[in-house]
XYZ file of C-alpha atoms in Angstrom:
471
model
C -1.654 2.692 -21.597
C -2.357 1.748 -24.948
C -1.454 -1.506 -26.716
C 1.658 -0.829 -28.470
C 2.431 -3.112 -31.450
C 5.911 -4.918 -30.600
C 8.576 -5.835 -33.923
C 10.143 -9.554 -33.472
C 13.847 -8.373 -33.621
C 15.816 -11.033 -36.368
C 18.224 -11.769 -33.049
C 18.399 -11.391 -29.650
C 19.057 -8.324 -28.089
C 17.556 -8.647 -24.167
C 20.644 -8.539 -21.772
C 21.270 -12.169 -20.110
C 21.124 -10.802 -16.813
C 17.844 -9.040 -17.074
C 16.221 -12.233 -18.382
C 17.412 -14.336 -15.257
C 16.577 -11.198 -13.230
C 12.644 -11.651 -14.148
C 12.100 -15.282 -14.889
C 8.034 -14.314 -15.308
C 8.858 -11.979 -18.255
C 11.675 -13.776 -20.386
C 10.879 -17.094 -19.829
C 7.640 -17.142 -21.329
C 7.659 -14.469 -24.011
C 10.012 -15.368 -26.381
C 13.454 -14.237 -25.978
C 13.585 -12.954 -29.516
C 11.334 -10.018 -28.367
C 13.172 -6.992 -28.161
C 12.111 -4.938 -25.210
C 12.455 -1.691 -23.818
C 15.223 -1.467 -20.864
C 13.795 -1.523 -17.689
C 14.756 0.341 -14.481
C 15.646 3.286 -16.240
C 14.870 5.493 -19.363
C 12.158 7.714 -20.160
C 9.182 5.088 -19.841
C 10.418 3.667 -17.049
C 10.107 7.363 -15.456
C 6.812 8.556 -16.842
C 5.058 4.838 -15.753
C 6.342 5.857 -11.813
C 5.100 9.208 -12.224
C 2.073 8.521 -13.514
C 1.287 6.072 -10.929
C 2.862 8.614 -8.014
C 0.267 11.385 -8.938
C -2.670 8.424 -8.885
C -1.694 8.459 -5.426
C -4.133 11.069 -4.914
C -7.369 9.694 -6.431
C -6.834 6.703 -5.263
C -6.022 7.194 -1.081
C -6.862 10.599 -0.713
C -10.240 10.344 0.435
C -9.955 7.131 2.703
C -6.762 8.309 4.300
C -9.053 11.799 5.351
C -11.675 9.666 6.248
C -11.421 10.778 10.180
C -12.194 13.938 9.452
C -15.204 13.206 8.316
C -17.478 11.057 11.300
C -16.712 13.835 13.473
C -18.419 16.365 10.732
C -21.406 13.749 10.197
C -21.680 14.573 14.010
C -21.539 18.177 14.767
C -25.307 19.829 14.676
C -23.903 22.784 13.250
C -23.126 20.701 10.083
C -25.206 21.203 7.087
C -25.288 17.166 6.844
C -28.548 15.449 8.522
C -28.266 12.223 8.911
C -31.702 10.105 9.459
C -29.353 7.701 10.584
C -26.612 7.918 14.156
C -23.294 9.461 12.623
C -21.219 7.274 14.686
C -22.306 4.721 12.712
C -20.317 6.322 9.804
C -17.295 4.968 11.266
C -17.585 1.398 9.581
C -18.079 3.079 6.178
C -13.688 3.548 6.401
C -13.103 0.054 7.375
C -15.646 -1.302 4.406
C -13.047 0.804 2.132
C -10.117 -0.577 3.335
C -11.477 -4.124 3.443
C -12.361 -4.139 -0.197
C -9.176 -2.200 -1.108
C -7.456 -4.680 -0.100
C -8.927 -7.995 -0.208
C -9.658 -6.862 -3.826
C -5.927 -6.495 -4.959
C -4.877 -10.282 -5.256
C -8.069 -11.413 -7.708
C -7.244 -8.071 -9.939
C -4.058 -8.186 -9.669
C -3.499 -11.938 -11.018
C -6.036 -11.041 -13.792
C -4.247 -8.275 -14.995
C -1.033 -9.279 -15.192
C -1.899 -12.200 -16.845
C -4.941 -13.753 -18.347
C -6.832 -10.624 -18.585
C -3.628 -8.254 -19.675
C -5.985 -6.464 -22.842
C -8.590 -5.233 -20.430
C -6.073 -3.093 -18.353
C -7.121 0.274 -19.906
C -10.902 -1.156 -19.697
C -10.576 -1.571 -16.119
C -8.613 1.833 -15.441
C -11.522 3.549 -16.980
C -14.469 1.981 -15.260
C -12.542 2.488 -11.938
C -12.267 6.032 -12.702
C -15.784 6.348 -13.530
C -16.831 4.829 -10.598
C -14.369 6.674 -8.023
C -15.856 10.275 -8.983
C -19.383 9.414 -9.782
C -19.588 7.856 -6.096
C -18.365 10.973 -4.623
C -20.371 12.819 -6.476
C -23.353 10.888 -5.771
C -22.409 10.639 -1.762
C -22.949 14.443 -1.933
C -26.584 13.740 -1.993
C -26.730 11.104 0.538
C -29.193 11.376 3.560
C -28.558 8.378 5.252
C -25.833 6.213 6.730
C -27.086 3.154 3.865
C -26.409 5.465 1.024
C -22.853 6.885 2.709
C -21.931 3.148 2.857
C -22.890 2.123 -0.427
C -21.300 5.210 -2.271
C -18.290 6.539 0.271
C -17.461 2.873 1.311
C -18.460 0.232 -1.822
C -18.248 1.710 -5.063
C -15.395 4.464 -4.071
C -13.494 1.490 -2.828
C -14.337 -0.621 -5.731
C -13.805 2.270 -8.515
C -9.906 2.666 -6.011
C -9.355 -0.826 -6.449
C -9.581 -1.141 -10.459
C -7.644 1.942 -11.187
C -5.132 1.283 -8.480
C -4.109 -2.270 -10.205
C -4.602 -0.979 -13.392
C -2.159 1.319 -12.974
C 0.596 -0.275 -10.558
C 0.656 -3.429 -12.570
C 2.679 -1.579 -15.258
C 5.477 -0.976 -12.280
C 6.166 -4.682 -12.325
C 6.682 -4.436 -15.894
C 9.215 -1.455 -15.864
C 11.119 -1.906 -12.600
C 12.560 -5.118 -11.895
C 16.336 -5.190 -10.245
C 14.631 -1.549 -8.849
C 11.248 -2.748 -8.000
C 11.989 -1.141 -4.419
C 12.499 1.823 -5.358
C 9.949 2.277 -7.281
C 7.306 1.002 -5.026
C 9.223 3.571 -2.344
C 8.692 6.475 -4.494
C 4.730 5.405 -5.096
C 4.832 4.711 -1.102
C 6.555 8.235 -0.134
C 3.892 10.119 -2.177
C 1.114 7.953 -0.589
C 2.367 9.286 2.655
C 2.726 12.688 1.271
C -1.180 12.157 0.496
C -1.845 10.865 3.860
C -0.509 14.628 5.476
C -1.772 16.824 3.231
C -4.901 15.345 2.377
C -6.747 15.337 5.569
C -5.902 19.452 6.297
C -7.239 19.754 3.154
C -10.323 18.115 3.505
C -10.934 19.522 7.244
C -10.579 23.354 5.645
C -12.622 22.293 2.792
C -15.725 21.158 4.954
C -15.443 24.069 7.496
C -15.206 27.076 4.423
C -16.850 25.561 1.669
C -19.274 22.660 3.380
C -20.090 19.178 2.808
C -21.696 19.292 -0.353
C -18.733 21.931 -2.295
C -16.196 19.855 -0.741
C -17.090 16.367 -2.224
C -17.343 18.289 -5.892
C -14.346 19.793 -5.449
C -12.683 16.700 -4.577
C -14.152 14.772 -7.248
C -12.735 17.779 -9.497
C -8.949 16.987 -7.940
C -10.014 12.918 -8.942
C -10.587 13.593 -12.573
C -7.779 16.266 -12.820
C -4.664 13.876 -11.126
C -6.641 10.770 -13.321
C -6.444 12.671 -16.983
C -2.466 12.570 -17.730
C -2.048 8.920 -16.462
C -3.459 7.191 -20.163
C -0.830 9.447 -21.860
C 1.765 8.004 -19.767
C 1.429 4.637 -18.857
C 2.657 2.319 -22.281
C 3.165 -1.289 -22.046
C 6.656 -2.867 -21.514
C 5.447 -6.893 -21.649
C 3.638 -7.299 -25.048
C 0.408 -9.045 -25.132
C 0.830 -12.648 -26.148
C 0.597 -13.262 -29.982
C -1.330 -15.554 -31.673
C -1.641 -18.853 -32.849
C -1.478 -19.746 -36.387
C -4.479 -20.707 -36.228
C -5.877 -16.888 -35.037
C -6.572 -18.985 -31.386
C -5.340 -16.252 -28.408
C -2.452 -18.050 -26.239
C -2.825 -16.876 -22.747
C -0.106 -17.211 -20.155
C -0.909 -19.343 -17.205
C -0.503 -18.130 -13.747
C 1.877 -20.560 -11.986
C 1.776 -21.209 -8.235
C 4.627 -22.993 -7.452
C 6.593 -20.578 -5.348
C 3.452 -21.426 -2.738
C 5.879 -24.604 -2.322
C 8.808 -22.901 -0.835
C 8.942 -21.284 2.531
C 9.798 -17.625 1.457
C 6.786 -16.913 0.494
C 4.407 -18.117 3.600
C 7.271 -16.572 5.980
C 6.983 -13.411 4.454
C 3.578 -13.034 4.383
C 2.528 -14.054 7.343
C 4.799 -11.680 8.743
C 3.542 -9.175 6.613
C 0.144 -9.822 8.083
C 0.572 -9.977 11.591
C 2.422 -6.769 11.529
C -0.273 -5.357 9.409
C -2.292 -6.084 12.257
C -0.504 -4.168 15.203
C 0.013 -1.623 12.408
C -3.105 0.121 12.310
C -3.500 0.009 15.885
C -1.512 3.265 16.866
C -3.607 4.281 13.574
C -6.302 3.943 14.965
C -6.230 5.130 18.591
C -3.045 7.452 19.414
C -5.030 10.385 18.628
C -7.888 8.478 21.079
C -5.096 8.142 23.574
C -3.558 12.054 23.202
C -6.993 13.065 24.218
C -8.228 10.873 26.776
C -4.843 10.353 28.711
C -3.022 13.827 28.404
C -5.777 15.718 27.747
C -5.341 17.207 24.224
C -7.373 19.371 22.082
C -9.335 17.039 18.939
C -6.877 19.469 16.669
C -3.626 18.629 18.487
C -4.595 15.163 18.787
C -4.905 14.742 14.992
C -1.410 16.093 14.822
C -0.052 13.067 16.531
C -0.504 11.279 13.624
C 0.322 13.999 11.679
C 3.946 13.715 13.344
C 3.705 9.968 12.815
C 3.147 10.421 9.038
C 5.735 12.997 7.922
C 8.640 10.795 8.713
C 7.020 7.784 6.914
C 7.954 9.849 3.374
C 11.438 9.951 4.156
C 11.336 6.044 5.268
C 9.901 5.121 1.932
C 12.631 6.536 0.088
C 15.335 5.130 2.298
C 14.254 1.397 2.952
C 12.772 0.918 -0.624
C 15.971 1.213 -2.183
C 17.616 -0.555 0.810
C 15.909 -3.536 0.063
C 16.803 -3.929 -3.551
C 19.899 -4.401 -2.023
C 21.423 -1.044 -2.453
C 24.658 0.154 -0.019
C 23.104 2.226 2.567
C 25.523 5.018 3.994
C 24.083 4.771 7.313
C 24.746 1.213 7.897
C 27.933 0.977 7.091
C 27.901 1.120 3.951
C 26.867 -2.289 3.470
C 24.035 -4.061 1.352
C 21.792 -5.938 3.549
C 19.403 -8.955 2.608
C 16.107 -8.373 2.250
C 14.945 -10.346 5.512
C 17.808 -7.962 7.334
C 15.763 -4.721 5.950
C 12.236 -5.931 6.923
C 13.550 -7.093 10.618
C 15.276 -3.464 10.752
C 11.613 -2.352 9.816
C 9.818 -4.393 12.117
C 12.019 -3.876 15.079
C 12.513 -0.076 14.665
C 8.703 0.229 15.150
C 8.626 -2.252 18.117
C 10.810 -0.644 20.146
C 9.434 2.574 20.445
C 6.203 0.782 21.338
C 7.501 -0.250 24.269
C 9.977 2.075 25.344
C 7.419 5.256 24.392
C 4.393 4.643 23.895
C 3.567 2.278 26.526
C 6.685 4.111 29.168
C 4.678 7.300 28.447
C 2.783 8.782 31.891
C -1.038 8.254 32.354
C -1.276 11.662 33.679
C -1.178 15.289 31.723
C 2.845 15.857 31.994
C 5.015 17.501 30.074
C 7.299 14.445 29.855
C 4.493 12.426 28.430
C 4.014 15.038 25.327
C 7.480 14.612 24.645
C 7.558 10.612 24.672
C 4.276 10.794 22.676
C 5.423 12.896 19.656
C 8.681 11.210 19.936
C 7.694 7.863 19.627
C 4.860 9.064 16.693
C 8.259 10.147 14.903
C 10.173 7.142 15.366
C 7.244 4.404 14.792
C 5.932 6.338 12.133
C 9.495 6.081 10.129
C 9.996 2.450 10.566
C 6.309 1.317 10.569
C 6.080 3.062 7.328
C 8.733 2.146 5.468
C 7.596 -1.507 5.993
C 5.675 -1.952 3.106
C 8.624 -0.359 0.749
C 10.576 -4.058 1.731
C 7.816 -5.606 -0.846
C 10.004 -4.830 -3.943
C 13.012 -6.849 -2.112
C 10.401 -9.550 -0.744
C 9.528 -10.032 -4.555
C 12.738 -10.223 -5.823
C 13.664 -12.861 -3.323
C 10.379 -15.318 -3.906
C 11.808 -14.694 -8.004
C 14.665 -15.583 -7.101
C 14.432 -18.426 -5.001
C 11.928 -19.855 -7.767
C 14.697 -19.058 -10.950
C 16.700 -21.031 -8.198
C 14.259 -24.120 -9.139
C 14.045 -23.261 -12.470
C 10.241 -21.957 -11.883
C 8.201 -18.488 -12.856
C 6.736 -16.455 -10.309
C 4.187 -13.826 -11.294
C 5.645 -10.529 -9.614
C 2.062 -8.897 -10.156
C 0.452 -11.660 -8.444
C 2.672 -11.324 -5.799
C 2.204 -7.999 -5.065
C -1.624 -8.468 -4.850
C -1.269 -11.179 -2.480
C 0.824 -8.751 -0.453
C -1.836 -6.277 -0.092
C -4.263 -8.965 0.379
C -2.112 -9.879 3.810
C -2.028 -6.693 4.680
C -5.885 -6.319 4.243
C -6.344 -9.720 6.207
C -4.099 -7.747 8.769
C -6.018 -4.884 8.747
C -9.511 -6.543 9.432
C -8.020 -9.102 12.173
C -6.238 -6.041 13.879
C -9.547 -3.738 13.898
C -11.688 -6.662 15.233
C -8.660 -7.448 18.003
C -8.341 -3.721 19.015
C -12.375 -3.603 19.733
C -11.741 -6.963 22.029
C -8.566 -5.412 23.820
C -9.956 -2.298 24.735
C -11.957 -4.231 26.916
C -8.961 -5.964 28.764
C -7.813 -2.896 29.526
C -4.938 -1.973 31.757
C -1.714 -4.208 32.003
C -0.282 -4.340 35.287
C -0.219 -1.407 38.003
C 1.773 1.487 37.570
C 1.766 5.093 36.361
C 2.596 4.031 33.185
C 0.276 3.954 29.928
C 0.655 0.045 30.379
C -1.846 0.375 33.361
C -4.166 2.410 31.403
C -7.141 1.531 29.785
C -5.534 1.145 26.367
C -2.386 -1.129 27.813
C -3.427 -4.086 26.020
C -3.353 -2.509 23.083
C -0.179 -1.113 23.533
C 1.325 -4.634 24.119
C -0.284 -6.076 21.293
C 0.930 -3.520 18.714
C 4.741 -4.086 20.068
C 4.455 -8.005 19.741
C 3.062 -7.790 16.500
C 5.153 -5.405 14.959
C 8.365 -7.380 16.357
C 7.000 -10.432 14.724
C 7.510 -8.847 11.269
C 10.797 -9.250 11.761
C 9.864 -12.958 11.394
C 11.549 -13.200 7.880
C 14.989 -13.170 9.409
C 14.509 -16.592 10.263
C 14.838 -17.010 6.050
C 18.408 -16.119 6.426
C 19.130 -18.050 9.218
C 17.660 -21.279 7.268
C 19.614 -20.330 4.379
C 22.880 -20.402 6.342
């Protein structure tokens, strides 16, 4: 992560193609520069391992945050709470809020105006991510769980994720799905191991033990990542005059209709994303009557497969053949309907087909449709590399920059919009209820939800309509 010095090569020596392929990079850094090679190569690697293994640090706790309301609960734990523990709940929802409204401010800054301070910021965020766990060890109240567990974990996540993926834009650029599929795939890997972990951890070792020993795991994934990470984009030189030159941010691709198409879709299936999230393990036990432990394997089942879609769609949308569809390339707004629609359907056709009563048959069409939904749901946000590319593209088409890193902050900022507005919606539909009047899960009392989730997954398919413009 350090500041490598860069030599000003006597001529050119940065392939053609790579300069048109990354506008942002080449267009404003002189093309004299001579750069590493990006997509491949030995940097390349270690930057998209590093940032894999910061997987860990970074979502491991909030993606095992269910275990842990349940635990604030039980009066056997060695927690007391002056406070109601289902209050604890919001203390997830704060993360992800600030996760993810955070991204598009930090993001912009670091890739641009504020490049020198990346190593600054990946510090402070790792100083703040294990001395808030640490300190939530001694909380007694819900107050001090929310400040530590849910503010200043989230905000120590946010500056050492950024820090750290920013330098992914720099290496991968015709490959940027890929690479953001390989970070995604080990996020899920997180999400499946993580909370089994975490749920042996507090019933062997306790509340207390378990925090340390996570916040041990935090600094031990955290230590190899400043060894790896090295800049690719050199920090802008200097005037004659000693004056720094900093590189604007530029907003024009805000003028072209890929990029509000895109994101709104992003958002609104955001939204019906973290519904089944949220309440299929809810709906395992209240509707066919499972165990809390085999309920929390629905999701389970629903985030295995999500690995495997990571490393299948990310590639697919940086336009590589894929031997299951023919062998063809597909655009990117073909990959992100094929997404979208792939978790839709099984909304419909399982989740919301599946019996309101204890049956066999409903088991089966409940892990089956966790399976499917859970591959195509979460493979969704590996179509961000293409979605990139495209907005590049379309503004090299008009002989504009857009800043990649920027745009992948204002990607996670949808998504955290989507998030919020889902989570508030889901509260509001649980109250509507049943759909209709049938045996069906439609007529239960979490139908609405069920229909919601479906529309608003199918509606990320809403960047086909890019293509169809186009032709």
């Amino acid at each position: 992560m350090a500041d490598l010095p860069v030599e000003i090569a006597s001529t050119p020596t940065t392939d053609e193609h790579e300069l048109r392929a990354s506008a942002l990079e080449h267009r404003e850094l002189s093309t004299d520069l001579e750069l590493p090679p990006a997509d491949g190569g030995r940097q390349a690697h270690l930057t998209l391992l590093a940032c894999s293994i910061l997987q860990v640090p970074v979502w491991g706790f909030s993606m095992s945050y269910g275990v842990f309301p349940e635990y604030y609960t039980n009066p056997k734990s060695s927690l007391q709470l002056s406070s109601s523990g289902s209050s604890t709940g919001a203390i997830g929802t704060t993360f992800n809020g600030i996760v993810y409204l955070s991204m598009p401010v930090l993001f912009g800054l670091l890739a641009r105006r504020f490049t020198r301070f990346r190593l600054h910021t990946f510090l402070t965020g790792t100083f703040l991510a294990i001395a808030s766990i640490v300190a939530s060890a001694f909380a007694n109240n819900v107050s001090t769980l929310m400040a530590t567990q849910g503010v200043l974990q989230a905000s120590g996540a946010t500056m050492l994720y950024t820090a750290s993926t920013i330098y992914i834009d720099e290496w991968f650029i015709q490959r940027k799905g890929f690479a953001y599929g390989i970070t995604l795939a080990t996020k899920s890997a997180v999400g499946v191991a993580a909370p089994l972990a975490f749920s042996a951890m507090l019933t062997h070792i306790g509340y207390r033990a378990t925090l340390f020993t996570w916040a041990g795991i935090m600094a031990v994934t955290v230590l190899p990542a400043p060894f790896l990470l090295r800049r690719r984009i050199p920090l802008s030189t200097s005037s004659p005059t000693g004056e720094r030159h900093y590189r604007r941010t530029s907003w024009s691709f805000l003028r072209h209709a890929t990029f509000p198409i895109f994101m709104l879709a992003n958002m609104i299936f955001s939204a019906s994303y973290g519904i089944p999230q949220t309440y299929l393990a809810s709906f395992a036990a209240s509707t066919l009557h499972f165990n809390p432990s085999n309920s929390a394997l629905t999701l389970v089942a629903a985030n295995v497969p999500s690995i495997f879609a990571s490393l299948w769609i990310g590639p697919l949308s940086d336009g590589e053949k894929s031997r299951i569809i023919g062998g063809r390339r597909m655009s990117i707004g073909a990959v992100s309907t094929l997404s979208a629609l792939g978790a839709a359907i099984p909304i419909f056709l399982l989740w919301g087909m599946t019996p309101s009563t204890p049956y066999a048959a409903g088991v089966v069409l409940l892990v089956l449709f966790a399976m499917i939904w859970g591959f195509f749901a979460g493979g969704y946000s590996s179509t961000w590399g293409g979605v990139i590319k495209q907005i590049s593209k379309e503004a090299d088409e008009h002989n504009e920059v857009a800043d990649t890193g920027l745009l992948f902050g204002l990607m996670n900022g949808a998504r955290g919009i989507g998030y919020i507005a889902g989570g508030l919606l889901g509260v509001e539909l649980m109250d509507v209820g049943s759909i209709g009047q049938s045996a069906l899960a439609y007529s239960g009392p979490f139908g609405g939800l069920i229909l919601f989730s479906g529309c608003g997954a199918a509606v990320g398919g809403l960047s086909v309509l890019i293509q169809a413009r186009r032709r």
